[in-house]
């Protein structure tokens, strides 16, 4: 059973090995070499959970039997930075990119007050990437096929932050109100 990676990351092995360390759509870092069939990767800028990612998740859950989904943001994420631009600046972007960034902006607005309270820029950027990954993991848990498998312990959904400069991955516990009962 593979696991879904990148935007989502999945591992095939029933022993639940540690997921490969790989950012969503950023080619700056090398990833470990899993065996063919071990990892199913769906990558997109900003980890945005939309209908296409939902379809990919449905395929991976229903046809591949994935057991782990890792929504992984990464250091210096350009999509998260772009989502922080003014709405007027985003309106000048091409239609698909504009829609993606405005969607990310709406999600990040939910925690804007706490993010704005962080004075140090690199700490705020890291917290924003993590907030985005947690928000998209929450959306993953809302996918119609996920709650029953998650509740039954057959699928685990987690958020993570990949630090490109060191290769370290920090797994983030989802807030309790995010988890499906």
XYZ file of N, CA and C in Angstrom:
543
model
N 0.827 -1.186 0.000
C 0.000 0.000 0.000
C 0.870 1.248 0.000
N 0.884 2.004 -1.096
C 1.684 3.217 -1.114
C 1.078 4.323 -0.273
N 1.844 5.345 -0.075
C 1.387 6.535 0.640
C 1.462 7.706 -0.320
N 0.687 8.727 -0.090
C 0.609 9.875 -0.990
C 1.530 10.994 -0.517
N 2.358 11.561 -1.421
C 3.401 12.504 -1.024
C 3.391 13.833 -1.747
N 4.239 14.736 -1.252
C 4.527 15.996 -1.884
C 3.531 16.963 -1.330
N 2.632 17.309 -2.157
C 1.454 17.957 -1.660
C 0.892 16.960 -0.686
N 0.968 15.743 -1.071
C 0.626 14.632 -0.201
C 1.692 13.569 -0.391
N 2.000 12.844 0.630
C 3.020 11.817 0.557
C 2.474 10.514 1.119
N 2.722 9.408 0.446
C 2.203 8.132 0.911
C 3.265 7.053 0.888
N 3.161 6.129 1.799
C 4.119 5.034 1.904
C 3.385 3.714 1.751
N 3.983 2.793 1.025
C 3.335 1.527 0.727
C 3.430 0.545 1.892
N 4.530 0.478 2.548
C 4.809 -0.558 3.541
C 3.878 -0.513 4.744
N 3.403 -1.666 5.171
C 2.479 -1.703 6.311
C 3.187 -1.392 7.630
N 4.505 -1.391 7.634
C 5.254 -1.050 8.850
C 5.327 0.464 9.051
N 4.756 1.223 8.156
C 4.726 2.679 8.232
C 6.119 3.282 8.401
N 7.015 3.074 7.415
C 8.345 3.683 7.532
C 8.252 5.194 7.454
N 9.335 5.846 7.841
C 9.357 7.306 7.765
C 9.194 7.733 6.317
N 8.387 8.756 6.056
C 8.189 9.198 4.681
C 9.454 9.806 4.098
N 9.618 9.700 2.791
C 10.767 10.338 2.163
C 10.730 11.837 2.414
N 11.906 12.433 2.466
C 11.984 13.863 2.715
C 11.979 14.572 1.378
N 10.832 15.096 0.994
C 10.724 15.756 -0.299
C 9.731 16.906 -0.233
N 10.138 18.092 -0.688
C 9.220 19.223 -0.684
C 8.187 19.092 -1.795
N 7.079 19.854 -1.720
C 5.994 19.744 -2.682
C 6.399 19.863 -4.143
N 6.799 21.008 -4.604
C 7.138 21.132 -6.022
C 8.476 21.823 -6.199
N 9.348 21.658 -5.250
C 10.613 22.353 -5.259
C 11.745 21.373 -5.547
N 12.465 21.546 -6.657
C 13.503 20.603 -7.034
C 14.872 20.875 -6.416
N 14.958 21.778 -5.432
C 16.273 22.171 -4.911
C 16.956 21.107 -4.068
N 16.243 20.127 -3.626
C 16.858 19.147 -2.738
C 16.662 17.736 -3.279
N 17.666 16.927 -3.100
C 17.574 15.527 -3.511
C 16.750 14.752 -2.486
N 16.051 13.757 -2.949
C 15.229 12.937 -2.062
C 15.824 11.537 -1.998
N 15.587 10.821 -0.886
C 16.023 9.432 -0.823
C 15.375 8.644 -1.953
N 15.967 7.545 -2.314
C 15.466 6.744 -3.418
C 14.629 5.571 -2.906
N 13.299 5.756 -2.848
C 12.448 4.630 -2.460
C 12.386 3.614 -3.588
N 11.968 2.408 -3.266
C 11.804 1.366 -4.275
C 10.582 1.690 -5.123
N 10.560 1.228 -6.373
C 9.372 1.446 -7.203
C 8.112 0.926 -6.495
N 7.074 1.743 -6.500
C 5.815 1.356 -5.870
C 5.711 1.714 -4.401
N 6.801 2.188 -3.784
C 6.762 2.535 -2.360
C 6.076 3.868 -2.103
N 6.226 4.804 -3.024
C 5.741 6.151 -2.795
C 4.924 6.620 -4.003
N 3.809 7.218 -3.724
C 2.972 7.846 -4.743
C 3.026 9.336 -4.445
N 3.472 10.132 -5.413
C 3.695 11.551 -5.161
C 2.720 12.403 -5.963
N 2.100 13.333 -5.286
C 1.273 14.357 -5.936
C 1.844 15.687 -5.493
N 2.429 16.417 -6.418
C 3.084 17.670 -6.062
C 2.364 18.835 -6.708
N 2.194 19.908 -5.948
C 1.690 21.147 -6.521
C 2.183 22.318 -5.680
N 2.204 23.465 -6.300
C 2.671 24.657 -5.603
C 1.735 24.979 -4.447
N 2.292 25.184 -3.279
C 1.525 25.604 -2.117
C 0.656 24.536 -1.475
N 0.780 23.280 -1.910
C -0.001 22.180 -1.323
C -1.502 22.393 -1.411
N -1.951 23.238 -2.317
C -3.364 23.590 -2.365
C -4.223 22.352 -2.634
N -5.166 22.094 -1.729
C -6.088 20.974 -1.903
C -7.265 21.468 -2.731
N -7.368 20.952 -3.955
C -8.463 21.325 -4.843
C -9.054 20.050 -5.432
N -9.926 20.183 -6.420
C -10.580 19.014 -7.013
C -9.576 18.052 -7.647
N -8.533 18.568 -8.267
C -7.537 17.696 -8.908
C -6.763 16.902 -7.866
N -6.349 17.571 -6.815
C -5.652 16.866 -5.736
C -6.616 15.887 -5.061
N -7.881 16.308 -4.884
C -8.890 15.417 -4.305
C -9.075 14.166 -5.138
N -9.088 14.310 -6.473
C -9.194 13.149 -7.354
C -7.991 12.234 -7.225
N -6.808 12.836 -7.118
C -5.584 12.058 -6.936
C -5.630 11.317 -5.603
N -6.098 11.996 -4.553
C -6.230 11.372 -3.240
C -7.234 10.221 -3.295
N -8.378 10.442 -3.948
C -9.380 9.380 -4.076
C -8.794 8.153 -4.763
N -8.020 8.379 -5.827
C -7.375 7.264 -6.536
C -6.408 6.529 -5.608
N -5.582 7.302 -4.927
C -4.574 6.684 -4.057
C -5.220 5.913 -2.903
N -6.296 6.456 -2.327
C -6.979 5.790 -1.211
C -7.733 4.558 -1.696
N -8.498 4.704 -2.776
C -9.352 3.607 -3.244
C -8.640 2.529 -4.035
N -7.655 2.914 -4.860
C -7.051 1.948 -5.753
C -5.658 1.498 -5.338
N -4.974 2.324 -4.589
C -3.624 1.961 -4.172
C -3.549 1.568 -2.703
N -4.599 1.853 -1.949
C -4.617 1.483 -0.535
C -3.615 2.229 0.313
N -3.396 3.510 0.025
C -2.422 4.256 0.823
C -2.821 4.281 2.298
N -1.834 4.418 3.172
C -2.074 4.429 4.616
C -1.581 5.706 5.284
N -0.806 6.502 4.563
C -0.231 7.718 5.140
C -0.261 8.834 4.115
N -0.793 9.988 4.510
C -0.759 11.194 3.674
C 0.021 12.240 4.456
N 1.070 12.769 3.829
C 1.870 13.821 4.442
C 1.735 15.073 3.585
N 1.155 16.108 4.145
C 1.063 17.396 3.468
C 2.293 18.178 3.916
N 3.253 18.340 2.988
C 4.560 18.862 3.369
C 4.848 20.218 2.743
N 4.937 21.224 3.597
C 5.394 22.532 3.160
C 6.906 22.582 3.284
N 7.513 23.595 2.708
C 8.978 23.658 2.785
C 9.475 25.087 2.956
N 10.669 25.158 3.467
C 11.381 26.412 3.675
C 11.394 27.228 2.378
N 11.202 28.534 2.507
C 11.280 29.467 1.377
C 10.266 29.129 0.283
N 9.074 28.748 0.659
C 8.029 28.394 -0.306
C 7.560 29.635 -1.064
N 7.795 29.656 -2.354
C 7.412 30.799 -3.172
C 5.911 31.001 -3.241
N 5.145 29.917 -3.245
C 3.685 30.043 -3.308
C 3.151 30.694 -2.042
N 3.671 30.298 -0.888
C 3.219 30.907 0.365
C 3.633 32.376 0.404
N 4.830 32.672 -0.052
C 5.251 34.083 -0.126
C 4.318 34.875 -1.028
N 4.000 34.316 -2.193
C 3.128 35.009 -3.145
C 1.729 35.197 -2.577
N 1.249 34.244 -1.804
C -0.084 34.374 -1.195
C -0.118 35.540 -0.210
N 1.038 35.986 0.233
C 1.113 37.118 1.155
C 1.081 38.468 0.454
N 1.065 38.461 -0.871
C 1.002 39.724 -1.609
C -0.382 40.348 -1.461
N -0.492 41.597 -1.790
C -1.784 42.277 -1.720
C -2.746 41.673 -2.743
N -4.019 41.810 -2.473
C -5.032 41.299 -3.397
C -4.899 41.979 -4.751
N -4.595 43.263 -4.762
C -4.443 43.962 -6.047
C -3.265 43.388 -6.841
N -2.185 43.021 -6.177
C -1.043 42.397 -6.864
C -1.442 41.024 -7.407
N -2.198 40.271 -6.620
C -2.625 38.936 -7.065
C -3.570 39.023 -8.259
N -4.339 40.082 -8.340
C -5.281 40.242 -9.457
C -4.561 40.413 -10.801
N -3.275 40.729 -10.774
C -2.498 40.874 -12.007
C -1.894 39.539 -12.455
N -2.041 38.496 -11.647
C -1.488 37.182 -11.993
C -2.394 36.463 -13.004
N -1.858 35.493 -13.740
C -2.687 34.701 -14.651
C -3.827 34.024 -13.880
N -4.949 33.723 -14.537
C -6.160 33.261 -13.852
C -5.986 32.052 -12.920
N -5.308 31.009 -13.369
C -5.172 29.816 -12.518
C -4.302 30.103 -11.299
N -3.204 30.806 -11.517
C -2.320 31.158 -10.404
C -3.039 32.090 -9.440
N -3.759 33.066 -9.974
C -4.522 33.999 -9.140
C -5.518 33.240 -8.260
N -6.263 32.319 -8.846
C -7.253 31.546 -8.078
C -6.568 30.738 -6.981
N -5.423 30.123 -7.304
C -4.692 29.332 -6.311
C -4.229 30.218 -5.158
N -3.614 31.345 -5.488
C -3.065 32.212 -4.448
C -4.162 32.865 -3.611
N -5.274 33.238 -4.240
C -6.384 33.808 -3.469
C -6.976 32.768 -2.523
N -7.029 31.500 -2.964
C -7.489 30.418 -2.090
C -6.563 30.232 -0.896
N -5.263 30.269 -1.144
C -4.292 30.159 -0.050
C -4.431 31.351 0.883
N -4.618 32.543 0.300
C -4.753 33.751 1.107
C -5.967 33.650 2.042
N -7.094 33.125 1.523
C -8.298 32.951 2.358
C -8.024 31.999 3.510
N -7.333 30.890 3.236
C -7.007 29.923 4.287
C -6.093 30.540 5.341
N -5.079 31.257 4.884
C -4.115 31.850 5.820
C -4.726 32.995 6.618
N -5.785 33.595 6.104
C -6.467 34.675 6.832
C -7.045 34.165 8.151
N -7.313 32.868 8.234
C -7.861 32.279 9.458
C -6.894 32.399 10.634
N -5.606 32.505 10.344
C -4.631 32.620 11.438
C -3.761 33.869 11.273
N -4.250 34.837 10.518
C -3.485 36.059 10.239
C -3.049 36.793 11.501
N -3.935 36.915 12.466
C -3.612 37.661 13.680
C -2.408 37.052 14.406
N -2.406 35.738 14.562
C -1.284 35.118 15.269
C -0.013 35.149 14.424
N -0.131 35.034 13.097
C 1.061 35.124 12.250
C 1.629 36.535 12.259
N 0.758 37.543 12.210
C 1.214 38.938 12.224
C 1.899 39.308 13.542
N 1.608 38.579 14.607
C 2.218 38.862 15.913
C 3.674 38.392 15.979
N 4.116 37.631 14.991
C 5.498 37.139 14.960
C 6.362 38.197 14.285
N 7.261 38.807 15.038
C 8.041 39.946 14.540
C 9.179 39.523 13.602
N 9.858 38.442 13.904
C 11.036 38.044 13.140
C 10.582 37.440 11.797
N 11.028 38.013 10.659
C 10.531 37.595 9.348
C 10.701 36.112 9.011
N 11.868 35.535 9.274
C 12.058 34.124 8.905
C 11.206 33.204 9.789
N 11.023 33.582 11.043
C 10.153 32.800 11.936
C 8.704 32.909 11.477
N 8.293 34.100 11.073
C 6.922 34.292 10.574
C 6.716 33.514 9.279
N 7.727 33.523 8.393
C 7.599 32.777 7.132
C 7.461 31.274 7.409
N 8.283 30.763 8.306
C 8.204 29.341 8.662
C 6.815 29.022 9.239
N 6.337 29.866 10.150
C 5.029 29.644 10.764
C 3.914 29.706 9.717
N 4.069 30.570 8.716
C 3.067 30.685 7.664
C 3.045 29.423 6.798
N 4.203 28.908 6.453
C 4.276 27.661 5.676
C 3.643 26.517 6.469
N 3.939 26.449 7.764
C 3.364 25.400 8.609
C 1.846 25.574 8.698
N 1.384 26.806 8.867
C -0.062 27.060 8.930
C -0.733 26.615 7.635
N -0.097 26.876 6.512
C -0.645 26.454 5.229
C -0.700 24.930 5.140
N 0.375 24.242 5.525
C 0.393 22.774 5.469
C -0.686 22.187 6.376
N -0.847 22.748 7.575
C -1.881 22.272 8.502
C -3.265 22.527 7.901
N -3.467 23.695 7.307
C -4.754 24.013 6.689
C -5.090 23.067 5.546
N -4.092 22.745 4.743
C -4.339 21.829 3.623
C -4.510 20.388 4.120
N -3.838 20.015 5.210
C -4.069 18.693 5.814
C -5.497 18.611 6.344
N -5.977 19.704 6.924
C -7.361 19.758 7.404
C -8.329 19.550 6.242
N -8.052 20.213 5.118
C -8.901 20.038 3.940
C -8.842 18.593 3.440
N -7.677 17.978 3.537
C -7.535 16.577 3.148
C -8.437 15.697 4.010
N -8.491 16.001 5.306
C -9.349 15.233 6.218
C -10.836 15.429 5.920
N -11.170 16.489 5.209
C -12.571 16.749 4.860
C -12.984 16.053 3.565
N -12.021 15.476 2.829
C -12.351 14.753 1.602
C -13.307 13.613 1.948
N -14.370 13.403 1.173
C -15.394 12.423 1.534
C -14.894 11.006 1.849
N -13.812 10.563 1.228
C -13.338 9.195 1.454
C -12.418 9.061 2.670
N -11.928 10.163 3.170
C -10.894 10.125 4.202
C -11.421 9.882 5.620
N -12.499 10.541 6.074
C -12.898 10.417 7.483
C -13.100 8.980 7.973
N -13.791 8.152 7.207
C -14.051 6.778 7.660
C -12.740 5.998 7.793
N -11.854 6.134 6.819
C -10.575 5.414 6.888
C -9.706 5.966 8.014
N -9.754 7.277 8.207
C -8.971 7.903 9.278
C -9.474 7.435 10.648
N -10.785 7.471 10.829
C -11.388 7.057 12.099
C -11.107 5.587 12.394
N -11.109 4.763 11.340
C -10.858 3.325 11.509
C -9.370 3.020 11.689
N -8.529 4.041 11.635
C -7.090 3.819 11.808
C -6.425 3.252 10.565
N -7.078 3.349 9.410
C -6.524 2.812 8.170
C -5.798 3.858 7.340
N -5.912 5.127 7.758
C -5.265 6.208 7.033
C -4.855 7.285 8.031
N -3.611 7.686 7.958
C -3.097 8.751 8.805
C -2.790 9.960 7.927
N -3.250 11.133 8.346
C -2.984 12.381 7.629
C -2.195 13.281 8.569
N -1.022 13.736 8.120
C -0.186 14.606 8.940
C 0.326 15.769 8.096
N 0.739 16.823 8.754
C 1.404 17.953 8.106
C 2.888 17.878 8.458
N 3.714 18.472 7.608
C 5.149 18.470 7.871
C 5.771 19.724 7.274
N 6.936 20.064 7.809
C 7.720 21.199 7.312
C 9.098 20.674 6.942
N 9.494 20.899 5.691
C 10.791 20.445 5.187
C 11.748 21.616 5.140
N 12.840 21.496 5.867
C 13.870 22.533 5.894
C 14.913 22.179 4.837
N 14.852 22.853 3.707
C 15.714 22.527 2.573
C 17.190 22.654 2.923
N 17.560 23.673 3.684
C 18.974 23.922 3.975
C 19.609 22.822 4.823
N 18.823 22.129 5.634
C 19.395 21.087 6.499
C 18.931 19.685 6.130
N 17.837 19.582 5.374
C 17.286 18.270 5.042
C 16.371 17.714 6.121
N 16.142 18.483 7.189
C 15.307 18.005 8.281
C 13.826 18.178 7.968
N 13.027 17.232 8.454
C 11.574 17.305 8.320
C 10.983 17.343 9.716
N 10.137 18.326 9.953
C 9.432 18.442 11.230
C 7.978 18.057 10.974
N 7.499 17.047 11.698
C 6.101 16.658 11.583
C 5.297 17.467 12.580
N 4.161 17.962 12.125
C 3.348 18.862 12.940
C 2.073 18.150 13.347
N 1.819 18.147 14.648
C 0.581 17.559 15.150
C -0.573 18.469 14.748
N -1.600 17.878 14.162
C -2.769 18.660 13.766
C -3.561 19.023 15.004
N -4.117 20.220 15.044
C -4.955 20.599 16.190
C -6.089 19.592 16.366
N -6.457 19.337 17.590
C -7.488 18.329 17.891
C -8.804 18.618 17.167
N -9.156 19.889 17.031
C -10.402 20.212 16.344
C -10.340 19.972 14.844
N -9.119 19.661 14.332
C -8.931 19.354 12.922
C -9.263 17.896 12.642
N -9.086 17.072 13.660
C -9.226 15.631 13.459
C -10.685 15.227 13.385
N -10.926 14.291 12.488
C -12.273 13.770 12.305
C -12.581 12.785 13.427
N -13.714 12.957 14.071
C -14.068 12.062 15.174
C -14.686 10.781 14.671
